[in-house]
PDB file of C-alpha atoms in Angstrom:
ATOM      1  CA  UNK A   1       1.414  -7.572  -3.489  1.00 79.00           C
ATOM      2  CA  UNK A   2      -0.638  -5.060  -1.693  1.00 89.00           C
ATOM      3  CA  UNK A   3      -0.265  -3.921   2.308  1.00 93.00           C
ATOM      4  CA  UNK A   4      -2.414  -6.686   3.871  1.00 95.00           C
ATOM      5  CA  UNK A   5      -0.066  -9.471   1.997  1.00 93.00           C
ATOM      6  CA  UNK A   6       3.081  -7.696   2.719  1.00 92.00           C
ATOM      7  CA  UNK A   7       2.558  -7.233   6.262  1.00 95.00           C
ATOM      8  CA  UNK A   8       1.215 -10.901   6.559  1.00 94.00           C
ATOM      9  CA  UNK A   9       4.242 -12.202   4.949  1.00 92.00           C
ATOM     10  CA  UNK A  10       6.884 -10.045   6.579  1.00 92.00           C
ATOM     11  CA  UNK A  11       5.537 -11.013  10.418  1.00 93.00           C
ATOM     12  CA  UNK A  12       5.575 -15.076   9.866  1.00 93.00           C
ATOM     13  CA  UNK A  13       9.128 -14.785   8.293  1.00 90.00           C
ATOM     14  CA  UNK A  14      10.085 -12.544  10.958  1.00 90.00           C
ATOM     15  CA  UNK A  15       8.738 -15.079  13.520  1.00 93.00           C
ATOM     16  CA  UNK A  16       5.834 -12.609  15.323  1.00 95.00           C
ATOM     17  CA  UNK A  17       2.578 -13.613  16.161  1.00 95.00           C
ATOM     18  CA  UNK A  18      -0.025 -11.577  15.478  1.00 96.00           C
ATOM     19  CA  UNK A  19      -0.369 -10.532  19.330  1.00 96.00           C
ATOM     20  CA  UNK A  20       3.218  -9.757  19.920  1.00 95.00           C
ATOM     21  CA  UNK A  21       3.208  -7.855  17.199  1.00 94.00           C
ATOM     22  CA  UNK A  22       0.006  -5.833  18.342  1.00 96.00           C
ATOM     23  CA  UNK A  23       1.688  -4.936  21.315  1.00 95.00           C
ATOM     24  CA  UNK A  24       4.904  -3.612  19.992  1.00 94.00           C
ATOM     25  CA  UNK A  25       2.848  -1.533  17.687  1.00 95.00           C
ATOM     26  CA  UNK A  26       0.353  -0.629  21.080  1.00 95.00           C
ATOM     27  CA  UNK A  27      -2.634  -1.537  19.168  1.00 96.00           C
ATOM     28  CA  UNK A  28      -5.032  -4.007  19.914  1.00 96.00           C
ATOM     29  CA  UNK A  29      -4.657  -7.736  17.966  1.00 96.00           C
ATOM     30  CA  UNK A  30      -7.963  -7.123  16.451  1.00 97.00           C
ATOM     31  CA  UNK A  31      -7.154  -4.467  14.998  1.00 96.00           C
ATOM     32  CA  UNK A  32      -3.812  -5.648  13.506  1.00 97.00           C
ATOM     33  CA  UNK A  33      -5.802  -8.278  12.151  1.00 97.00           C
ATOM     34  CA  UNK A  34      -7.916  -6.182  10.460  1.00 97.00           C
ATOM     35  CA  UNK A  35      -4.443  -4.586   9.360  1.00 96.00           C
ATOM     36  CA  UNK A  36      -3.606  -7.849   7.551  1.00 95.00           C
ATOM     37  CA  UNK A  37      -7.301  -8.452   6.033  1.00 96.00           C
ATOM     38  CA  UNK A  38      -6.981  -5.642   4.709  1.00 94.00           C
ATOM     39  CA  UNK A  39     -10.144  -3.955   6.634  1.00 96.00           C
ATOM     40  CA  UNK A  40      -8.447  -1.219   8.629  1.00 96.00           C
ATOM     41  CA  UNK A  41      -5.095   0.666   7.045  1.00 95.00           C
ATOM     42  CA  UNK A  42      -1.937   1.562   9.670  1.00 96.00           C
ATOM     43  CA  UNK A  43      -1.557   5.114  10.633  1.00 95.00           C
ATOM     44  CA  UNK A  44       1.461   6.703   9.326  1.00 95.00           C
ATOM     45  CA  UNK A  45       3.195   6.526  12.741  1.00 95.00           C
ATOM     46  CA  UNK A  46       2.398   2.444  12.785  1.00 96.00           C
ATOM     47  CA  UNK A  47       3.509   2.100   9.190  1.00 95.00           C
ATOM     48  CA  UNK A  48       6.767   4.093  10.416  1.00 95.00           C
ATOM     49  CA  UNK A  49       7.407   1.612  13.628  1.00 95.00           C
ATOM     50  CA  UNK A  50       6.532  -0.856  10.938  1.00 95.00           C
ATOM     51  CA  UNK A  51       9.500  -0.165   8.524  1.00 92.00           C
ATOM     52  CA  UNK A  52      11.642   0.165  11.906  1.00 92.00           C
ATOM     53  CA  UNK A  53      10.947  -3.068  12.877  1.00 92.00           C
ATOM     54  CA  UNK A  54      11.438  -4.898   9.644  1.00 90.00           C
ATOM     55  CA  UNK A  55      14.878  -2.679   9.063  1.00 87.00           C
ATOM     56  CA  UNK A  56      12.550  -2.125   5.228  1.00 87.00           C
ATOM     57  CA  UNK A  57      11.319   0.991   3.712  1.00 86.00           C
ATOM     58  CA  UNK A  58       7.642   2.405   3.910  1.00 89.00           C
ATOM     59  CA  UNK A  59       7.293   2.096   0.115  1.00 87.00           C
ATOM     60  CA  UNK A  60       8.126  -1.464   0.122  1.00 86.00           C
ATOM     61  CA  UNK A  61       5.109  -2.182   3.022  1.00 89.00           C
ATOM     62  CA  UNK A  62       2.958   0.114   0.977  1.00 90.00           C
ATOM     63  CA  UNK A  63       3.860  -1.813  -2.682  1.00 84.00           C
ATOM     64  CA  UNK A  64       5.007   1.510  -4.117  1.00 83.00           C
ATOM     65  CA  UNK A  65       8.283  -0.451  -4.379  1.00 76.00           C
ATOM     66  CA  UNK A  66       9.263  -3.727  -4.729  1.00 71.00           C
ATOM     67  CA  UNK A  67      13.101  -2.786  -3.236  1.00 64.00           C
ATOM     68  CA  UNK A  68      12.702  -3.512   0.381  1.00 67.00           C
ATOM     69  CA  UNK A  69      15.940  -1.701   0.926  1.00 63.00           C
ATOM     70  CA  UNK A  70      17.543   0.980  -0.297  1.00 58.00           C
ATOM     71  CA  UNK A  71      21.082   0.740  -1.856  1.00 64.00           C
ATOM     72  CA  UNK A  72      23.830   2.727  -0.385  1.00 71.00           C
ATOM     73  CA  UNK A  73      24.652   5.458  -2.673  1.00 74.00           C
ATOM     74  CA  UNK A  74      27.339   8.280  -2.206  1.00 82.00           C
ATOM     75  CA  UNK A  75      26.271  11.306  -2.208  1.00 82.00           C
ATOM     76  CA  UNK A  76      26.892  12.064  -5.648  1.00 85.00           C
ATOM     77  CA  UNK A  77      24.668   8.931  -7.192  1.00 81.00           C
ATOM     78  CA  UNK A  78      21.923  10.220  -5.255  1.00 77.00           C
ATOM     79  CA  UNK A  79      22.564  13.902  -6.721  1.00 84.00           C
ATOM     80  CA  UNK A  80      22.218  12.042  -9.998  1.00 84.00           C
ATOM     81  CA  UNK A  81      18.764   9.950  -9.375  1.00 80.00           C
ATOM     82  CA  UNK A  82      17.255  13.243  -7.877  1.00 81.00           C
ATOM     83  CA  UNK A  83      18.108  15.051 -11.041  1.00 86.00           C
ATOM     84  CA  UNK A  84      17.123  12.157 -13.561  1.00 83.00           C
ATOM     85  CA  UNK A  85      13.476  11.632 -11.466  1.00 79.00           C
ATOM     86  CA  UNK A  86      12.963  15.412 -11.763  1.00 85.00           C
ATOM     87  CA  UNK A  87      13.242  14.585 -15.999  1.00 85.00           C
ATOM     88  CA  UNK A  88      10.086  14.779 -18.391  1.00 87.00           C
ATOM     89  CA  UNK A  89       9.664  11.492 -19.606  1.00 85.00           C
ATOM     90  CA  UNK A  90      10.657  12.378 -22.912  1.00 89.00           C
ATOM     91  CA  UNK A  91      14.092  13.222 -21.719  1.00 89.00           C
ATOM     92  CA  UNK A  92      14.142  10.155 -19.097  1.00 86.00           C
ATOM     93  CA  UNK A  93      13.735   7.783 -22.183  1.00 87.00           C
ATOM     94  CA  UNK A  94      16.257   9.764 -23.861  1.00 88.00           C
ATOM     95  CA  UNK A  95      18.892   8.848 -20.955  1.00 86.00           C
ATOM     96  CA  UNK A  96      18.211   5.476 -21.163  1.00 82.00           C
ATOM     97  CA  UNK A  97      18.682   5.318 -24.365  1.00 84.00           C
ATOM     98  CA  UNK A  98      22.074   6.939 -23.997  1.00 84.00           C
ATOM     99  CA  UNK A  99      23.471   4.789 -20.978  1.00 80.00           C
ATOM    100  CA  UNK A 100      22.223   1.592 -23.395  1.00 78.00           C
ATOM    101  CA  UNK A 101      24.344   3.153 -26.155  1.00 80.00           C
ATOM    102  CA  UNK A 102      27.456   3.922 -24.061  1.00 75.00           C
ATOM    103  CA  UNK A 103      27.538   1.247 -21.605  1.00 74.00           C
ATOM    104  CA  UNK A 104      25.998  -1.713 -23.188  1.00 68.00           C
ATOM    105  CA  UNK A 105      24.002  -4.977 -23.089  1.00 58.00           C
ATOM    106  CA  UNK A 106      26.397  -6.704 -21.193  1.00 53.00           C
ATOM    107  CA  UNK A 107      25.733  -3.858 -17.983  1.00 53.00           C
ATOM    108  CA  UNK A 108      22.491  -2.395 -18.467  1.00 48.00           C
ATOM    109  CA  UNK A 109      21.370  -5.895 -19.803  1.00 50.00           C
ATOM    110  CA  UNK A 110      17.746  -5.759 -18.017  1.00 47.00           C
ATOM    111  CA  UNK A 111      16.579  -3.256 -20.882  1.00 44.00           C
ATOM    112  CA  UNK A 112      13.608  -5.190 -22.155  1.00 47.00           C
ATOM    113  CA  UNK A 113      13.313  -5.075 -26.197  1.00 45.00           C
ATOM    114  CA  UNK A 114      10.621  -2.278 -26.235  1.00 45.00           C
ATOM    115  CA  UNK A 115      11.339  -0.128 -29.604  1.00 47.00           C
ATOM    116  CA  UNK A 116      11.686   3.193 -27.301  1.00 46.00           C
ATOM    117  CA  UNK A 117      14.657   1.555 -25.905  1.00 45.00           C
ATOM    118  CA  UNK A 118      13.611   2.257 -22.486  1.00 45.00           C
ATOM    119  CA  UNK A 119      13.675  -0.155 -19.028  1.00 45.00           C
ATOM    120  CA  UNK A 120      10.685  -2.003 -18.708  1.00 46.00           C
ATOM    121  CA  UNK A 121       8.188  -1.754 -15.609  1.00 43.00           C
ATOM    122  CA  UNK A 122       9.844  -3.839 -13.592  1.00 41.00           C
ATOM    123  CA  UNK A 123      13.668  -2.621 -14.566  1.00 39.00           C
ATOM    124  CA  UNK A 124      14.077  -0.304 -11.401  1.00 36.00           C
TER     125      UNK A 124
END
């Protein structure tokens, strides 16, 4: 789902009209339109109000992720996932492959049966 479909859908199930919406952004409702049609992109500071309206994250309105919120992670967890994103993808695979091992199909049970052993696409 790309911008123009995520914006589209978020504003009907949040109950805006196109027009309100315009104004809370202070753009014109052509051009949030356009936003939608996917002829004219959001600045970054629109995308920003954006997120804030929706309580979602930028990456979800942009389809770089398909979280629309973040989980809450201690301080700690997010130590970890900065360290394991910062991996080759050699070594990445190779921590997968571990957790699988240790922990087992019954937690880590989205592991798609690729012969690497890693998560598929869609696993994060």
């Amino acid at each position: 789902m790309n911008l123009a479909e995520r914006l589209r859908l978020l504003r009907t199930h949040f109950g805006y009209s196109q027009a309100a919406l315009a104004e809370k952004l202070s753009v014109s409702r052509m051009a949030y339109t356009q936003y939608e049609t996917g002829h004219r992109e959001p600045s970054l500071a629109t995308l920003i109000i954006l997120a804030q309206t929706y309580r979602i994250s930028v990456d979800f309105l942009l389809g770089i992720s398909d979280l629309s919120h973040l989980p809450n992670l201690s301080a700690q967890e997010k130590i970890l996932l900065s360290q394991l994103d910062r991996l080759a993808d050699e070594r990445r695979q190779q921590v997968f492959r571990t957790l699988k091992s240790k922990l087992g199909e019954q937690i880590l049970s989205d592991f798609s049966n690729r012969p690497d052993g890693t998560p598929g696409e869609d696993f994060f």
